Tab-separated table of N, CA and C in Angstrom:
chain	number	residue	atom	x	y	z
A	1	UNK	N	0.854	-1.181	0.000
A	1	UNK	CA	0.000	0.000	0.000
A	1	UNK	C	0.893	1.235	0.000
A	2	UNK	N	0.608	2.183	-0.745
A	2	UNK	CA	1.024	3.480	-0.990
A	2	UNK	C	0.628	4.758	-0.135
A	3	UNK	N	1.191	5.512	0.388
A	3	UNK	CA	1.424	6.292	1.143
A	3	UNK	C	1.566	7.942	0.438
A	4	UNK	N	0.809	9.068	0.957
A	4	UNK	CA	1.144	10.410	0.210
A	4	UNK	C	2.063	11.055	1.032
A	5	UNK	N	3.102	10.647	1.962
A	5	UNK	CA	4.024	11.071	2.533
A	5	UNK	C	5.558	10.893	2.034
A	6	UNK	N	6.753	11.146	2.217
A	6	UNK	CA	7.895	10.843	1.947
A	6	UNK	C	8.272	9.909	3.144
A	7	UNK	N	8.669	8.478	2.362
A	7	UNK	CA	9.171	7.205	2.956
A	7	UNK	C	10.500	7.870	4.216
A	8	UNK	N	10.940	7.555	5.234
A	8	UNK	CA	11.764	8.029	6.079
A	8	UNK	C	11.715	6.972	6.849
A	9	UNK	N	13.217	6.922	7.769
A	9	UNK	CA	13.225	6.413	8.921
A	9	UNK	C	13.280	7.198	9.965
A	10	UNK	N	13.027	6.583	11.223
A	10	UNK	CA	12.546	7.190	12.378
A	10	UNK	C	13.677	6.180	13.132
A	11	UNK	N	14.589	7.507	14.220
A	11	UNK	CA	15.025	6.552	14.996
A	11	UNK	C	15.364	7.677	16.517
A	12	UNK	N	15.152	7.095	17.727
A	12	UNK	CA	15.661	7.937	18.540
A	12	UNK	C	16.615	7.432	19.400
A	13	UNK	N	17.008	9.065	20.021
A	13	UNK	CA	18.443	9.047	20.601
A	13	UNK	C	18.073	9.786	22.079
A	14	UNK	N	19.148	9.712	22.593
A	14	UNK	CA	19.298	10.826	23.668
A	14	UNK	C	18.690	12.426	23.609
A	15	UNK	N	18.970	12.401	22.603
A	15	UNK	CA	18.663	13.962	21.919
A	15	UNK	C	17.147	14.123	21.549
A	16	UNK	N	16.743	12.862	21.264
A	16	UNK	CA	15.244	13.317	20.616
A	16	UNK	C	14.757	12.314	19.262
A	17	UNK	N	14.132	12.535	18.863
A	17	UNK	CA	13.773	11.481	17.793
A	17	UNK	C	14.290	12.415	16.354
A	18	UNK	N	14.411	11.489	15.441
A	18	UNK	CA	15.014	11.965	14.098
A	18	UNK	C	14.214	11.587	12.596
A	19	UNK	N	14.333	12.027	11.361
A	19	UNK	CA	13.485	11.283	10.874
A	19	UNK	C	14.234	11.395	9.563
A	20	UNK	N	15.429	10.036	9.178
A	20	UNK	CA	15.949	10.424	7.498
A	20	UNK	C	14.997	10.368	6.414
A	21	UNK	N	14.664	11.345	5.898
A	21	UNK	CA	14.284	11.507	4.488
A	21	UNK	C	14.845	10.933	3.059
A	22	UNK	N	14.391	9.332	2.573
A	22	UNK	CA	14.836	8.852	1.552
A	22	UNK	C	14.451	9.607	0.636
A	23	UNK	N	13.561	10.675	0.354
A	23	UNK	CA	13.052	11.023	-0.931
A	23	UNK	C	12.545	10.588	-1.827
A	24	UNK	N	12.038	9.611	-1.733
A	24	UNK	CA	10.620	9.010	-2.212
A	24	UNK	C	9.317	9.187	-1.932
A	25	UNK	N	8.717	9.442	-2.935
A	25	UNK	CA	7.498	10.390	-2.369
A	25	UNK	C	6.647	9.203	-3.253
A	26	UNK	N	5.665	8.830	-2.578
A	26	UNK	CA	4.292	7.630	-3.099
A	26	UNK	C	3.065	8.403	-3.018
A	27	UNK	N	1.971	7.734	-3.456
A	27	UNK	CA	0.803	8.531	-3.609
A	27	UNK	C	-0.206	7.695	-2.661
A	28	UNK	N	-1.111	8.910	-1.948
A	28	UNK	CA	-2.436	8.511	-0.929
A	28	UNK	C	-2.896	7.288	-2.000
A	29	UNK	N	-3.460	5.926	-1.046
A	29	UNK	CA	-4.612	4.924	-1.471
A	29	UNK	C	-5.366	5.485	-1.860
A	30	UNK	N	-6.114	5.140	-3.320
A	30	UNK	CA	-7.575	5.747	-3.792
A	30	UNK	C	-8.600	5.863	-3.078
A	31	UNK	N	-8.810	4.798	-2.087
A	31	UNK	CA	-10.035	4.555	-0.845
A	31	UNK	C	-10.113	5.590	-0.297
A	32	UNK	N	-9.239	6.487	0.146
A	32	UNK	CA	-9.215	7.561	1.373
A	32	UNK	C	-9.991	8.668	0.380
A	33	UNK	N	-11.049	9.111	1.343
A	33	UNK	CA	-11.855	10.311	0.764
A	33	UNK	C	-11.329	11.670	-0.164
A	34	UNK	N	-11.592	11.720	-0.727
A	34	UNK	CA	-10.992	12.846	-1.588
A	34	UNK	C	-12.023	14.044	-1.601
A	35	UNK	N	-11.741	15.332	-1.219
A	35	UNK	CA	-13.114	16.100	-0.877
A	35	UNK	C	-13.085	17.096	-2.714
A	36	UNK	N	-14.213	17.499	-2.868
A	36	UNK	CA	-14.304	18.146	-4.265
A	36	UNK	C	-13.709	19.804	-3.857
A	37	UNK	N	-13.306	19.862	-4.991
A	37	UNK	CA	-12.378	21.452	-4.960
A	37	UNK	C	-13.369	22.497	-4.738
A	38	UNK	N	-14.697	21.969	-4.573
A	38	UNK	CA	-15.963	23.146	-3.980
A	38	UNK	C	-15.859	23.361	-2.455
A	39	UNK	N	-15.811	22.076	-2.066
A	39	UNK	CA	-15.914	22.014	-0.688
A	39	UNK	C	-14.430	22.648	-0.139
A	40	UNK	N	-13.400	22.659	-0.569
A	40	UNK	CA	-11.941	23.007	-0.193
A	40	UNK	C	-12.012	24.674	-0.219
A	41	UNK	N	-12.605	25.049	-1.712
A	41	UNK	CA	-12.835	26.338	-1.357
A	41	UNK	C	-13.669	26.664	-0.517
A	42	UNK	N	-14.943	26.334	-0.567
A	42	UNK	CA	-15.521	26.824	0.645
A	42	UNK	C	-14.863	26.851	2.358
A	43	UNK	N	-14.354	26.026	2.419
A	43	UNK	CA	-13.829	25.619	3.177
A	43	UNK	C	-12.599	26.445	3.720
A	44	UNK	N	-11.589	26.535	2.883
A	44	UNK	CA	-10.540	26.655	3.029
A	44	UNK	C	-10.568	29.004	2.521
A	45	UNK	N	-11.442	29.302	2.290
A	45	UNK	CA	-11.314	30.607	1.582
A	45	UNK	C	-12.546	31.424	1.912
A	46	UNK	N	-14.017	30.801	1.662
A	46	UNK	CA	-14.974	31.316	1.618
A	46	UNK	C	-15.127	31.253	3.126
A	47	UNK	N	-14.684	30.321	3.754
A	47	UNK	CA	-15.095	30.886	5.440
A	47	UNK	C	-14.415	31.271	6.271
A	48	UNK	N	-13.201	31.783	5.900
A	48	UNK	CA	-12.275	33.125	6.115
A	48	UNK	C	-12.644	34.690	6.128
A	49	UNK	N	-13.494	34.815	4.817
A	49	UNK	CA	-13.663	35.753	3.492
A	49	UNK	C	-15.149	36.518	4.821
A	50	UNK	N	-15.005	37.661	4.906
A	50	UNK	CA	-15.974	38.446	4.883
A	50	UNK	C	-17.313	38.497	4.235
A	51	UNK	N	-16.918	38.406	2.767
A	51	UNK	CA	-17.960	38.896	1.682
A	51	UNK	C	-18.631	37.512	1.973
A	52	UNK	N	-20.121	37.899	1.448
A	52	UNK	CA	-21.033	36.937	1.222
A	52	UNK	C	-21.266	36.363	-0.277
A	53	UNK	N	-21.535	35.040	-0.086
A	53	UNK	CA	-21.542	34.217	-1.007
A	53	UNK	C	-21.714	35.217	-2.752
A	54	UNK	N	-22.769	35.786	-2.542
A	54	UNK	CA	-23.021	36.505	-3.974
A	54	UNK	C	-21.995	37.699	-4.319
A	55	UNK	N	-21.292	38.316	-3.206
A	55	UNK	CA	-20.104	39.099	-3.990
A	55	UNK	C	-18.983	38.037	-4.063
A	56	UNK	N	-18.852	36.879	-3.308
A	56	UNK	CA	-17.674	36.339	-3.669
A	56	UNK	C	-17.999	35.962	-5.235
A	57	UNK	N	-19.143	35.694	-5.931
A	57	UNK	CA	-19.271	35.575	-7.238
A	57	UNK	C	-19.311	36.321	-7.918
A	58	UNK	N	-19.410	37.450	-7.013
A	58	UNK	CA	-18.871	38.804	-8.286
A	58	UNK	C	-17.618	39.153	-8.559
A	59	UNK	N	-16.930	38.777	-7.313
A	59	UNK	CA	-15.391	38.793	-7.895
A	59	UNK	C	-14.795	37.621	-8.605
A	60	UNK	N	-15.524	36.169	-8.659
A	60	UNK	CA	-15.125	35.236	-9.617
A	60	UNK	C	-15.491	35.582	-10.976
A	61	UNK	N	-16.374	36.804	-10.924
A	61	UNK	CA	-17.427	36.538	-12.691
A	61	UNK	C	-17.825	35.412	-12.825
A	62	UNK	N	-19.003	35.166	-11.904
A	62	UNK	CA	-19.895	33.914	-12.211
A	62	UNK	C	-21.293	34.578	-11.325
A	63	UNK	N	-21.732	33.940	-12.137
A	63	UNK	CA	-23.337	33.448	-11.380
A	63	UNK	C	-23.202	33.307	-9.913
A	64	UNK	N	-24.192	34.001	-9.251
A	64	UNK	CA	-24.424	33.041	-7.475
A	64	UNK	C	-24.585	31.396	-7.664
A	65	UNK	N	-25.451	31.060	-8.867
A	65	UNK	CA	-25.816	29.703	-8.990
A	65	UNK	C	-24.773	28.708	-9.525
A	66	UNK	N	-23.535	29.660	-9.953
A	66	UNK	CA	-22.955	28.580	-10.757
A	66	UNK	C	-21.765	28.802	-9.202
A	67	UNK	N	-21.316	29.384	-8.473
A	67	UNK	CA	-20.765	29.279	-7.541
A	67	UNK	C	-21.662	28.357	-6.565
A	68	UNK	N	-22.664	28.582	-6.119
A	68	UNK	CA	-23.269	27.491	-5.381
A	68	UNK	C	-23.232	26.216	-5.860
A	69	UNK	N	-23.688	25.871	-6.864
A	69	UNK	CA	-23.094	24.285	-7.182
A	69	UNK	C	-21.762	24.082	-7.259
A	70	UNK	N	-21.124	24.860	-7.512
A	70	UNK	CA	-19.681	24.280	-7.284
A	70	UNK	C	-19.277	24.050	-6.110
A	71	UNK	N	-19.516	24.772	-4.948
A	71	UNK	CA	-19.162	24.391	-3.585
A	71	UNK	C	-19.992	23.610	-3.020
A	72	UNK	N	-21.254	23.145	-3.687
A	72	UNK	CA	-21.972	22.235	-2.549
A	72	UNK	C	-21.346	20.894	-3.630
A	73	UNK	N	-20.681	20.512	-4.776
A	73	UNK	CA	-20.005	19.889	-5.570
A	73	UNK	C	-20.746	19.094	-6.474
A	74	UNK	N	-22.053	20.052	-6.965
A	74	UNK	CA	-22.805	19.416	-8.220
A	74	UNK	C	-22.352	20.214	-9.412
A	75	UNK	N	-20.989	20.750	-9.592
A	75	UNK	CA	-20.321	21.274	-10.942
A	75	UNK	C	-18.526	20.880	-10.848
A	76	UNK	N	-18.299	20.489	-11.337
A	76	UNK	CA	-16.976	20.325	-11.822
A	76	UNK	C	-16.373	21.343	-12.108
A	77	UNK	N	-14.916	21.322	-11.545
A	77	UNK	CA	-14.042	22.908	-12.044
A	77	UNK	C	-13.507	22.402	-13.465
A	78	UNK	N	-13.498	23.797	-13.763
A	78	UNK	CA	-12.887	24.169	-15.630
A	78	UNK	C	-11.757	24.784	-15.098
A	79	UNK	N	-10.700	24.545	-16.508
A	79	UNK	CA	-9.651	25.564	-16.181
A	79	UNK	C	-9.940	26.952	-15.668
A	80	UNK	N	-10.810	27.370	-16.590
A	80	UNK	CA	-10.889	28.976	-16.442
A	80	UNK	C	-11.338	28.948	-14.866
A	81	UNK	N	-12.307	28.045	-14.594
A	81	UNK	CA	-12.550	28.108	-12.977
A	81	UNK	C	-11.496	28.111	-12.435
A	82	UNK	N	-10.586	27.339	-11.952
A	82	UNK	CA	-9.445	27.316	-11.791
A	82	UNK	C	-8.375	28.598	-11.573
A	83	UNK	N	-8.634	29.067	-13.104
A	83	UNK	CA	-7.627	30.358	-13.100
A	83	UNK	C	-8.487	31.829	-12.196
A	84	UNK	N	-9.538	31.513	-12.160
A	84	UNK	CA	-10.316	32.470	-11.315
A	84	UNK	C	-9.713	32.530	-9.993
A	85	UNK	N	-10.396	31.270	-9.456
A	85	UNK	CA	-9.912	30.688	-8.167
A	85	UNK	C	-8.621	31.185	-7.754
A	86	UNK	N	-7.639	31.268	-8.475
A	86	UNK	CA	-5.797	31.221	-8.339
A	86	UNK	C	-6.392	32.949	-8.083
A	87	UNK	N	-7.200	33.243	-8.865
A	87	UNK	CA	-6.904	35.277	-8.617
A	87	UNK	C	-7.318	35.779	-7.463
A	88	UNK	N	-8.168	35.094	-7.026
A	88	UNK	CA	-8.887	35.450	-5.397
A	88	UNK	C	-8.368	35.037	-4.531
A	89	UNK	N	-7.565	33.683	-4.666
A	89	UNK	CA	-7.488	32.743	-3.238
A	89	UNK	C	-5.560	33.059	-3.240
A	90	UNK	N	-5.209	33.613	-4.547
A	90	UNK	CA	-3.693	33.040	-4.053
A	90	UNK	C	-3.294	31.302	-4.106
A	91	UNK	N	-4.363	30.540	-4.599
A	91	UNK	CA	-3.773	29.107	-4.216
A	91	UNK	C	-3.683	28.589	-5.918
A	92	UNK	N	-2.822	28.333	-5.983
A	92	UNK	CA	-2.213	27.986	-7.772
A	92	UNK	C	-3.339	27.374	-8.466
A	93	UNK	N	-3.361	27.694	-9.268
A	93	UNK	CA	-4.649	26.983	-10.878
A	93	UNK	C	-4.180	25.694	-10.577
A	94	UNK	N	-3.234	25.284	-10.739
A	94	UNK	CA	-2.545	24.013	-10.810
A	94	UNK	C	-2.906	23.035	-9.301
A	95	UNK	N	-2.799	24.056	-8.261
A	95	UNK	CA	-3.066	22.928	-6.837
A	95	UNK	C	-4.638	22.689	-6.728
A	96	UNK	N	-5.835	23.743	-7.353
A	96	UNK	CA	-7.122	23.520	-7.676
A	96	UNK	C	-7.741	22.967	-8.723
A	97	UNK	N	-7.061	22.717	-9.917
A	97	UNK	CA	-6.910	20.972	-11.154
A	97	UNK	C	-6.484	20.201	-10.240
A	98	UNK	N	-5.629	19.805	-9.258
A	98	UNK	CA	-4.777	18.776	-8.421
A	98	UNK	C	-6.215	18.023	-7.751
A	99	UNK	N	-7.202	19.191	-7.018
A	99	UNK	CA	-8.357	18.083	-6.202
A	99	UNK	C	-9.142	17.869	-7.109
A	100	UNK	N	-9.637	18.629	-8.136
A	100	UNK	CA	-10.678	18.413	-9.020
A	100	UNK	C	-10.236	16.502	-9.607
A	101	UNK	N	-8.380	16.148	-10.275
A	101	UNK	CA	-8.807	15.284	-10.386
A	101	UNK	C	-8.538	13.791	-9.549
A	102	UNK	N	-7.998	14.626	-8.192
A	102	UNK	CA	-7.948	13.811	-6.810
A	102	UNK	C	-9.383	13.220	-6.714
A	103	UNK	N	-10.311	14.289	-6.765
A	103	UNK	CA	-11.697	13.697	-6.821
A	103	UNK	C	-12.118	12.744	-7.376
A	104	UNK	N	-11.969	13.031	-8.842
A	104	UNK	CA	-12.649	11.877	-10.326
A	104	UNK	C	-12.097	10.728	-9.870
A	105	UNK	N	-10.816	10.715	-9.530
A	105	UNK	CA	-10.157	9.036	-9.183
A	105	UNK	C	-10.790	8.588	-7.949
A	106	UNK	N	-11.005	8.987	-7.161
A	106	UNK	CA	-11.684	8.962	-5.921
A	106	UNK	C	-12.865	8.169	-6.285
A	107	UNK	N	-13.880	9.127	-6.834
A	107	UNK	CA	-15.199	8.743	-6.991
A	107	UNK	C	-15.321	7.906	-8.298
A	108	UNK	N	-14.379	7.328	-8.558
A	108	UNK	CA	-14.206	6.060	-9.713
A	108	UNK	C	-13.510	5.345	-9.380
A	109	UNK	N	-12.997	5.208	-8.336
A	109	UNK	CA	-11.664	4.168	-7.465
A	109	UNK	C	-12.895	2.376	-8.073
A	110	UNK	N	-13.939	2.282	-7.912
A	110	UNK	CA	-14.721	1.085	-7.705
A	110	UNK	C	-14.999	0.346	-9.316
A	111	UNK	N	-14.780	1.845	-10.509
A	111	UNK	CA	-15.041	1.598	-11.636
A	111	UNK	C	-13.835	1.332	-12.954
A	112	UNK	N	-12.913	0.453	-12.181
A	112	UNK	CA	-11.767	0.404	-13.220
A	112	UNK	C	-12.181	-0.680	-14.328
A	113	UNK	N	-11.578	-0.081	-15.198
A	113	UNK	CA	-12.088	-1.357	-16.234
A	113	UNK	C	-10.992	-2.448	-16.434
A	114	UNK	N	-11.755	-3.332	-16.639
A	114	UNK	CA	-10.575	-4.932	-16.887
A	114	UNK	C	-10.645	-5.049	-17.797
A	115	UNK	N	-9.117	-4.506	-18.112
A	115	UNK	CA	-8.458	-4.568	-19.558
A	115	UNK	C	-7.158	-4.932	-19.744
A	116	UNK	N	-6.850	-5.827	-20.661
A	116	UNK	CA	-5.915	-6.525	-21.203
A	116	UNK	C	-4.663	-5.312	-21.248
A	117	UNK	N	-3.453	-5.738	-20.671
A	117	UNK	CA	-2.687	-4.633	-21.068
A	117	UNK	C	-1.843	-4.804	-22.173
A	118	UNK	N	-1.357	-3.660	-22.594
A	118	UNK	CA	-0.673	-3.816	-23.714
A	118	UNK	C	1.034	-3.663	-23.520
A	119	UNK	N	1.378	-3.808	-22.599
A	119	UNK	CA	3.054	-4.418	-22.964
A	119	UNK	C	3.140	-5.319	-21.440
């Protein structure tokens, strides 16, 4: 089983405990919940944020409605969502594509298809 931490040993001393860093970095099990990049923003930005829900969609340029489904997570992020997101929050286009497709694997972990591989 795979791990989203960097592999290390742990050893202690007199001094305290230590931890070498092999530098191998593995990826979280698909099983473990993956939350949708609605809920992270909300979460992580919108309940920080002063403004209420409908100006935070005025500074995305969107709809109240198309921001509400995205955080309750009945819409999928687009790039351009994405690049919005990066202008308000400070948190990279790239680390908000990262949960969007943390998610999809998540919520398809059960639906792999059995298929013959090819090499």
């Amino acid at each position: 089983m795979k791990h989203s931490m960097h592999i290390g040993i742990e050893y202690n001393s007199d001094r305290g405990k230590a931890l070498i860093d092999t530098g191998e970095r593995v990826s979280r099990p698909e099983h473990l919940k993956r939350p949708h990049p609605g809920e992270v923003f909300k979460r992580r930005c919108m309940s920080k944020s002063p403004l209420k829900q409908n100006e935070i969609a005025q500074c995305l340029s969107i709809s109240t409605k198309h921001l509400s489904r995205f955080i309750n997570g009945h819409s999928n992020l687009t790039v351009e969502l994405a690049r919005k997101l990066e202008a308000v929050s400070g948190i990279s286009a790239q680390a908000w594509m990262h949960y969007q497709v943390a998610y999809d694997l998540y919520r398809t972990a059960n639906n792999k298809p059995n298929l013959k591989s090819i090499y």
